[in-house]
PDB file of C-alpha atoms in Angstrom:
ATOM      1  CA  ALA A  26      20.750   8.579  -1.396  1.00  0.00           C
ATOM      2  CA  GLN A  27      17.612   9.044   0.595  1.00  0.00           C
ATOM      3  CA  SER A  28      15.614  12.240   0.273  1.00  0.00           C
ATOM      4  CA  VAL A  29      12.209  13.652   0.978  1.00  0.00           C
ATOM      5  CA  ALA A  30      10.283  16.443  -0.722  1.00  0.00           C
ATOM      6  CA  GLN A  31       7.489  18.612   0.569  1.00  0.00           C
ATOM      7  CA  PRO A  32       6.254  20.453  -2.505  1.00  0.00           C
ATOM      8  CA  GLU A  33       4.194  23.062  -0.655  1.00  0.00           C
ATOM      9  CA  ASP A  34       5.783  25.773   1.459  1.00  0.00           C
ATOM     10  CA  GLN A  35       2.388  26.655   2.894  1.00  0.00           C
ATOM     11  CA  VAL A  36      -1.065  25.111   3.062  1.00  0.00           C
ATOM     12  CA  ASN A  37      -4.083  27.209   3.953  1.00  0.00           C
ATOM     13  CA  VAL A  38      -7.312  25.622   5.101  1.00  0.00           C
ATOM     14  CA  ALA A  39     -10.452  26.779   6.858  1.00  0.00           C
ATOM     15  CA  GLU A  40     -11.239  25.408  10.276  1.00  0.00           C
ATOM     16  CA  GLY A  41     -13.430  22.325  10.041  1.00  0.00           C
ATOM     17  CA  ASN A  42     -12.271  21.440   6.528  1.00  0.00           C
ATOM     18  CA  PRO A  43     -10.093  18.432   5.765  1.00  0.00           C
ATOM     19  CA  LEU A  44      -6.382  19.073   5.340  1.00  0.00           C
ATOM     20  CA  THR A  45      -3.612  17.355   3.423  1.00  0.00           C
ATOM     21  CA  VAL A  46       0.103  18.056   3.659  1.00  0.00           C
ATOM     22  CA  LYS A  47       2.053  16.361   0.902  1.00  0.00           C
ATOM     23  CA  CYS A  48       5.293  14.404   1.097  1.00  0.00           C
ATOM     24  CA  THR A  49       7.179  12.257  -1.408  1.00  0.00           C
ATOM     25  CA  TYR A  50      10.310  10.279  -0.686  1.00  0.00           C
ATOM     26  CA  SER A  51      13.231   8.509  -2.264  1.00  0.00           C
ATOM     27  CA  VAL A  52      15.087   5.752  -0.443  1.00  0.00           C
ATOM     28  CA  SER A  53      16.793   2.478  -1.221  1.00  0.00           C
ATOM     29  CA  GLY A  54      14.915  -0.445   0.195  1.00  0.00           C
ATOM     30  CA  ASN A  55      11.897  -0.248   2.436  1.00  0.00           C
ATOM     31  CA  PRO A  56      11.370   3.227   3.862  1.00  0.00           C
ATOM     32  CA  TYR A  57      10.852   4.304   7.410  1.00  0.00           C
ATOM     33  CA  LEU A  58       8.664   7.415   7.202  1.00  0.00           C
ATOM     34  CA  PHE A  59       7.807   9.973   9.840  1.00  0.00           C
ATOM     35  CA  TRP A  60       5.835  13.146  10.400  1.00  0.00           C
ATOM     36  CA  TYR A  61       6.819  15.753  12.975  1.00  0.00           C
ATOM     37  CA  VAL A  62       5.204  19.036  13.982  1.00  0.00           C
ATOM     38  CA  GLN A  63       6.958  22.161  15.207  1.00  0.00           C
ATOM     39  CA  TYR A  64       5.205  24.982  17.016  1.00  0.00           C
ATOM     40  CA  PRO A  65       6.858  28.434  17.088  1.00  0.00           C
ATOM     41  CA  ASN A  66      10.159  28.506  18.981  1.00  0.00           C
ATOM     42  CA  ARG A  67       9.788  24.878  20.026  1.00  0.00           C
ATOM     43  CA  GLY A  68      11.453  21.595  19.193  1.00  0.00           C
ATOM     44  CA  LEU A  69       9.929  18.922  16.978  1.00  0.00           C
ATOM     45  CA  GLN A  70       7.150  16.696  18.233  1.00  0.00           C
ATOM     46  CA  PHE A  71       6.631  13.229  16.798  1.00  0.00           C
ATOM     47  CA  LEU A  72       3.209  12.728  15.154  1.00  0.00           C
ATOM     48  CA  LEU A  73       3.276   9.325  13.487  1.00  0.00           C
ATOM     49  CA  LYS A  74       5.386   6.828  11.607  1.00  0.00           C
ATOM     50  CA  TYR A  75       5.212   4.120   8.971  1.00  0.00           C
ATOM     51  CA  ILE A  76       7.547   1.161   9.311  1.00  0.00           C
ATOM     52  CA  THR A  77       5.559  -1.716   7.871  1.00  0.00           C
ATOM     53  CA  GLY A  78       2.028  -3.082   7.766  1.00  0.00           C
ATOM     54  CA  ASP A  79      -1.182  -1.165   7.175  1.00  0.00           C
ATOM     55  CA  ASN A  80      -0.734   1.672   4.689  1.00  0.00           C
ATOM     56  CA  LEU A  81      -2.956   3.990   6.731  1.00  0.00           C
ATOM     57  CA  VAL A  82      -1.209   5.098   9.876  1.00  0.00           C
ATOM     58  CA  LYS A  83      -2.965   6.922  12.696  1.00  0.00           C
ATOM     59  CA  GLY A  84      -1.097   9.288  14.955  1.00  0.00           C
ATOM     60  CA  SER A  85      -1.421  12.004  17.550  1.00  0.00           C
ATOM     61  CA  TYR A  86      -4.004  14.806  17.591  1.00  0.00           C
ATOM     62  CA  GLY A  87      -6.266  13.087  15.047  1.00  0.00           C
ATOM     63  CA  PHE A  88      -3.698  13.065  12.255  1.00  0.00           C
ATOM     64  CA  GLU A  89      -3.201  10.159   9.910  1.00  0.00           C
ATOM     65  CA  ALA A  90      -0.980   9.459   6.941  1.00  0.00           C
ATOM     66  CA  GLU A  91      -1.252   7.156   3.962  1.00  0.00           C
ATOM     67  CA  PHE A  92       1.758   5.297   2.644  1.00  0.00           C
ATOM     68  CA  ASN A  93       1.630   4.790  -1.114  1.00  0.00           C
ATOM     69  CA  LYS A  94       4.531   2.732  -2.386  1.00  0.00           C
ATOM     70  CA  SER A  95       3.757   3.097  -6.095  1.00  0.00           C
ATOM     71  CA  GLN A  96       3.656   6.880  -5.823  1.00  0.00           C
ATOM     72  CA  THR A  97       6.418   7.015  -3.181  1.00  0.00           C
ATOM     73  CA  SER A  98       4.221   9.293  -1.115  1.00  0.00           C
ATOM     74  CA  PHE A  99       3.338   9.663   2.537  1.00  0.00           C
ATOM     75  CA  HIS A 100       0.762  12.464   2.755  1.00  0.00           C
ATOM     76  CA  LEU A 101      -0.414  13.734   6.124  1.00  0.00           C
ATOM     77  CA  LYS A 102      -4.160  14.146   6.558  1.00  0.00           C
ATOM     78  CA  LYS A 103      -6.773  15.212   9.054  1.00  0.00           C
ATOM     79  CA  PRO A 104     -10.537  15.057   8.481  1.00  0.00           C
ATOM     80  CA  SER A 105     -11.312  18.332  10.266  1.00  0.00           C
ATOM     81  CA  ALA A 106      -8.708  21.032  10.824  1.00  0.00           C
ATOM     82  CA  LEU A 107      -8.431  23.076  14.001  1.00  0.00           C
ATOM     83  CA  VAL A 108      -6.923  26.538  14.397  1.00  0.00           C
ATOM     84  CA  SER A 109      -4.553  24.971  16.938  1.00  0.00           C
ATOM     85  CA  ASP A 110      -3.165  22.717  14.181  1.00  0.00           C
ATOM     86  CA  SER A 111      -1.435  25.753  12.687  1.00  0.00           C
ATOM     87  CA  ALA A 112       2.256  24.919  12.812  1.00  0.00           C
ATOM     88  CA  LEU A 113       5.230  23.796  10.726  1.00  0.00           C
ATOM     89  CA  TYR A 114       5.072  20.174   9.602  1.00  0.00           C
ATOM     90  CA  PHE A 115       8.061  18.093   8.608  1.00  0.00           C
ATOM     91  CA  CYS A 116       8.150  14.803   6.766  1.00  0.00           C
ATOM     92  CA  ALA A 117      11.221  12.630   7.328  1.00  0.00           C
ATOM     93  CA  VAL A 118      12.671   9.418   5.925  1.00  0.00           C
ATOM     94  CA  ARG A 119      15.399   7.038   6.947  1.00  0.00           C
ATOM     95  CA  GLY A 120      16.836   3.989   5.309  1.00  0.00           C
ATOM     96  CA  PRO A 121      17.180   0.552   6.848  1.00  0.00           C
ATOM     97  CA  TYR A 122      19.124   0.267  10.051  1.00  0.00           C
ATOM     98  CA  GLY A 123      22.837   0.248  10.067  1.00  0.00           C
ATOM     99  CA  GLY A 124      25.747   2.274   8.845  1.00  0.00           C
ATOM    100  CA  ALA A 125      25.574   5.727   7.449  1.00  0.00           C
ATOM    101  CA  THR A 126      21.863   5.599   6.689  1.00  0.00           C
ATOM    102  CA  ASN A 127      20.958   5.662  10.352  1.00  0.00           C
ATOM    103  CA  LYS A 128      19.668   9.201  10.462  1.00  0.00           C
ATOM    104  CA  LEU A 129      16.476  11.000   9.596  1.00  0.00           C
ATOM    105  CA  ILE A 130      16.463  13.160   6.508  1.00  0.00           C
ATOM    106  CA  PHE A 131      13.889  15.914   6.750  1.00  0.00           C
ATOM    107  CA  GLY A 132      11.901  17.745   4.140  1.00  0.00           C
ATOM    108  CA  THR A 133      11.945  21.521   4.024  1.00  0.00           C
ATOM    109  CA  GLY A 134       8.737  21.772   5.999  1.00  0.00           C
ATOM    110  CA  THR A 135       5.202  22.934   5.210  1.00  0.00           C
ATOM    111  CA  LEU A 136       3.580  25.721   7.129  1.00  0.00           C
ATOM    112  CA  LEU A 137      -0.029  24.876   7.852  1.00  0.00           C
ATOM    113  CA  ALA A 138      -2.287  27.865   8.454  1.00  0.00           C
ATOM    114  CA  VAL A 139      -5.827  27.132   9.618  1.00  0.00           C
ATOM    115  CA  GLN A 140      -8.164  30.080   9.398  1.00  0.00           C
ATOM    116  CA  PRO A 141     -11.065  30.385  11.868  1.00  0.00           C
TER     117      PRO A 141
ATOM    118  CA  GLU B  20      10.253  10.530  32.368  1.00  0.00           C
ATOM    119  CA  ALA B  21      12.396  13.500  31.453  1.00  0.00           C
ATOM    120  CA  GLY B  22      12.696  14.310  27.780  1.00  0.00           C
ATOM    121  CA  VAL B  23      15.725  15.515  25.861  1.00  0.00           C
ATOM    122  CA  THR B  24      17.116  18.608  27.515  1.00  0.00           C
ATOM    123  CA  GLN B  25      19.278  21.232  25.871  1.00  0.00           C
ATOM    124  CA  SER B  26      21.223  24.172  27.221  1.00  0.00           C
ATOM    125  CA  PRO B  27      21.501  27.039  26.927  1.00  0.00           C
ATOM    126  CA  THR B  28      18.136  28.049  25.543  1.00  0.00           C
ATOM    127  CA  HIS B  29      19.607  31.139  23.945  1.00  0.00           C
ATOM    128  CA  LEU B  30      23.188  32.109  23.221  1.00  0.00           C
ATOM    129  CA  ILE B  31      24.529  35.311  21.715  1.00  0.00           C
ATOM    130  CA  LYS B  32      28.071  35.416  20.347  1.00  0.00           C
ATOM    131  CA  THR B  33      30.098  37.581  18.029  1.00  0.00           C
ATOM    132  CA  ARG B  34      31.892  36.556  14.870  1.00  0.00           C
ATOM    133  CA  GLY B  35      35.033  34.556  15.477  1.00  0.00           C
ATOM    134  CA  GLN B  36      34.023  33.353  18.925  1.00  0.00           C
ATOM    135  CA  GLN B  37      33.300  29.784  19.928  1.00  0.00           C
ATOM    136  CA  ALA B  38      29.950  28.376  21.027  1.00  0.00           C
ATOM    137  CA  THR B  39      29.261  25.246  23.064  1.00  0.00           C
ATOM    138  CA  LEU B  40      25.838  23.671  23.191  1.00  0.00           C
ATOM    139  CA  ARG B  41      24.856  20.809  25.443  1.00  0.00           C
ATOM    140  CA  CYS B  42      22.338  18.001  25.262  1.00  0.00           C
ATOM    141  CA  SER B  43      21.140  15.317  27.655  1.00  0.00           C
ATOM    142  CA  PRO B  44      19.278  12.436  26.019  1.00  0.00           C
ATOM    143  CA  ILE B  45      16.330  10.562  27.360  1.00  0.00           C
ATOM    144  CA  SER B  46      17.391   8.039  29.993  1.00  0.00           C
ATOM    145  CA  GLY B  47      18.328   4.769  28.317  1.00  0.00           C
ATOM    146  CA  HIS B  48      18.985   6.344  24.931  1.00  0.00           C
ATOM    147  CA  THR B  49      22.495   5.895  23.605  1.00  0.00           C
ATOM    148  CA  SER B  50      22.308   7.783  20.316  1.00  0.00           C
ATOM    149  CA  VAL B  51      22.397  11.559  20.041  1.00  0.00           C
ATOM    150  CA  TYR B  52      21.822  13.537  16.860  1.00  0.00           C
ATOM    151  CA  TRP B  53      22.425  17.195  16.163  1.00  0.00           C
ATOM    152  CA  TYR B  54      20.517  19.200  13.564  1.00  0.00           C
ATOM    153  CA  GLN B  55      20.782  22.803  12.459  1.00  0.00           C
ATOM    154  CA  GLN B  56      17.611  24.700  11.619  1.00  0.00           C
ATOM    155  CA  ALA B  57      18.558  27.940   9.943  1.00  0.00           C
ATOM    156  CA  LEU B  58      15.917  30.326   8.672  1.00  0.00           C
ATOM    157  CA  GLY B  59      14.639  29.180   5.305  1.00  0.00           C
ATOM    158  CA  LEU B  60      16.893  26.123   5.148  1.00  0.00           C
ATOM    159  CA  GLY B  61      14.892  23.470   6.951  1.00  0.00           C
ATOM    160  CA  LEU B  62      16.572  20.898   9.163  1.00  0.00           C
ATOM    161  CA  GLN B  63      20.122  19.989   8.239  1.00  0.00           C
ATOM    162  CA  PHE B  64      21.766  16.918   9.750  1.00  0.00           C
ATOM    163  CA  LEU B  65      24.984  17.772  11.575  1.00  0.00           C
ATOM    164  CA  LEU B  66      26.266  14.866  13.625  1.00  0.00           C
ATOM    165  CA  TRP B  67      25.315  11.473  15.018  1.00  0.00           C
ATOM    166  CA  TYR B  68      26.926   9.991  18.115  1.00  0.00           C
ATOM    167  CA  ASP B  69      26.365   6.528  19.449  1.00  0.00           C
ATOM    168  CA  GLU B  70      28.104   4.810  22.338  1.00  0.00           C
ATOM    169  CA  GLY B  71      30.602   7.619  22.565  1.00  0.00           C
ATOM    170  CA  GLU B  72      31.662   7.548  18.943  1.00  0.00           C
ATOM    171  CA  GLU B  73      30.921   9.773  15.987  1.00  0.00           C
ATOM    172  CA  ARG B  74      28.997   7.567  13.546  1.00  0.00           C
ATOM    173  CA  ASN B  75      28.056   9.996  10.826  1.00  0.00           C
ATOM    174  CA  ARG B  76      28.537  13.587   9.870  1.00  0.00           C
ATOM    175  CA  GLY B  77      26.576  15.944   7.667  1.00  0.00           C
ATOM    176  CA  ASN B  78      27.947  18.343   5.104  1.00  0.00           C
ATOM    177  CA  PHE B  79      29.350  20.904   7.526  1.00  0.00           C
ATOM    178  CA  PRO B  80      32.890  22.303   7.858  1.00  0.00           C
ATOM    179  CA  PRO B  81      35.288  20.902  10.487  1.00  0.00           C
ATOM    180  CA  ARG B  82      34.733  23.876  12.773  1.00  0.00           C
ATOM    181  CA  PHE B  83      31.504  22.094  13.723  1.00  0.00           C
ATOM    182  CA  SER B  84      32.505  19.339  16.107  1.00  0.00           C
ATOM    183  CA  GLY B  85      31.257  17.556  19.147  1.00  0.00           C
ATOM    184  CA  ARG B  86      31.547  14.638  21.440  1.00  0.00           C
ATOM    185  CA  GLN B  87      29.521  12.227  23.484  1.00  0.00           C
ATOM    186  CA  PHE B  88      30.326  11.542  27.098  1.00  0.00           C
ATOM    187  CA  PRO B  89      30.175   8.210  28.965  1.00  0.00           C
ATOM    188  CA  ASN B  90      26.755   9.171  30.358  1.00  0.00           C
ATOM    189  CA  TYR B  91      25.583   9.639  26.716  1.00  0.00           C
ATOM    190  CA  SER B  92      25.170  13.390  27.032  1.00  0.00           C
ATOM    191  CA  SER B  93      26.638  15.350  24.174  1.00  0.00           C
ATOM    192  CA  GLU B  94      28.255  18.639  23.366  1.00  0.00           C
ATOM    193  CA  LEU B  95      28.303  20.534  20.081  1.00  0.00           C
ATOM    194  CA  ASN B  96      31.117  22.999  19.522  1.00  0.00           C
ATOM    195  CA  VAL B  97      31.166  25.613  16.815  1.00  0.00           C
ATOM    196  CA  ASN B  98      34.484  27.388  16.357  1.00  0.00           C
ATOM    197  CA  ALA B  99      35.255  30.607  14.494  1.00  0.00           C
ATOM    198  CA  LEU B 100      31.596  31.595  14.413  1.00  0.00           C
ATOM    199  CA  GLU B 101      30.200  33.134  11.263  1.00  0.00           C
ATOM    200  CA  LEU B 102      27.020  35.137  10.848  1.00  0.00           C
ATOM    201  CA  GLU B 103      25.376  32.298   8.927  1.00  0.00           C
ATOM    202  CA  ASP B 104      25.801  29.994  11.927  1.00  0.00           C
ATOM    203  CA  SER B 105      22.862  31.797  13.510  1.00  0.00           C
ATOM    204  CA  ALA B 106      20.220  29.114  13.834  1.00  0.00           C
ATOM    205  CA  LEU B 107      18.212  26.888  16.118  1.00  0.00           C
ATOM    206  CA  TYR B 108      20.301  23.843  17.023  1.00  0.00           C
ATOM    207  CA  LEU B 109      18.223  20.804  17.798  1.00  0.00           C
ATOM    208  CA  CYS B 110      19.382  17.730  19.628  1.00  0.00           C
ATOM    209  CA  ALA B 111      17.555  14.426  19.415  1.00  0.00           C
ATOM    210  CA  SER B 112      18.052  11.015  20.942  1.00  0.00           C
ATOM    211  CA  SER B 113      17.002   7.469  20.205  1.00  0.00           C
ATOM    212  CA  SER B 114      17.190   4.142  21.958  1.00  0.00           C
ATOM    213  CA  PRO B 115      19.887   1.599  21.113  1.00  0.00           C
ATOM    214  CA  GLU B 116      19.790  -0.035  17.730  1.00  0.00           C
ATOM    215  CA  GLY B 117      18.432  -3.525  17.548  1.00  0.00           C
ATOM    216  CA  LEU B 118      16.196  -3.222  20.553  1.00  0.00           C
ATOM    217  CA  ALA B 119      12.479  -3.820  20.091  1.00  0.00           C
ATOM    218  CA  VAL B 120      11.751  -0.445  21.654  1.00  0.00           C
ATOM    219  CA  ASN B 121      13.649   1.297  18.872  1.00  0.00           C
ATOM    220  CA  THR B 122      11.127   1.895  16.120  1.00  0.00           C
ATOM    221  CA  GLY B 123      13.137   4.570  14.406  1.00  0.00           C
ATOM    222  CA  GLU B 124      11.778   7.863  15.605  1.00  0.00           C
ATOM    223  CA  LEU B 125      13.915  10.517  17.172  1.00  0.00           C
ATOM    224  CA  PHE B 126      12.932  12.448  20.262  1.00  0.00           C
ATOM    225  CA  PHE B 127      13.816  16.114  20.118  1.00  0.00           C
ATOM    226  CA  GLY B 128      14.728  18.721  22.673  1.00  0.00           C
ATOM    227  CA  GLU B 129      13.455  22.287  22.555  1.00  0.00           C
ATOM    228  CA  GLY B 130      16.620  23.549  20.922  1.00  0.00           C
ATOM    229  CA  SER B 131      19.308  26.132  21.548  1.00  0.00           C
ATOM    230  CA  ARG B 132      19.029  29.341  19.588  1.00  0.00           C
ATOM    231  CA  LEU B 133      22.424  30.686  18.626  1.00  0.00           C
ATOM    232  CA  THR B 134      22.685  34.261  17.423  1.00  0.00           C
ATOM    233  CA  VAL B 135      25.968  35.446  15.925  1.00  0.00           C
ATOM    234  CA  LEU B 136      26.422  39.216  15.728  1.00  0.00           C
TER     235      LEU B 136
END
């Protein structure tokens, strides 16, 4: 069964410093991996995805993520954090298309707090 | 282009009542997904509808049900409400499988917050 883990409930970082939000996954076959962000009392906004190709994926708002197959990880990164990046971040995985695997499985979320 | 829309934004019910939540997908999207986001429990997959049929169901009791209409909009019904059903219910849509435009991501609405007293 596919699953995703976000080991940190909260990440604190000072504005201007680099940030990393961790995610590891388990899925049969090649993974489809996603990052979403949720601001308070809002729905989820898509940030970026990895389907195939280059292991470094660039997304919205200056975020990027690195796919590491050997470590089954897909960590979210940003070179310089902004206070406005403070939000709840979700990693998600889905299996190959078709059948019962056609849904996103989300991690428990990581709250990113960027201090001014 | 309009995004995924959900209604109502907020809903307050009492235990034992029924709640109905509605979702309109992005134009051209045929799949609708429902997720429950309860406090401290992350996002839990509820239901997936595609082309009017229920394709998959999460680990929820039968009192959680829904349907998808011919125009691909969807409805989530929760019967015999319990206090622990209080949550943000998120609807998402995606384009048809097999099309080049479908690269796997879901597009979410702003959610319906259900409070059960």
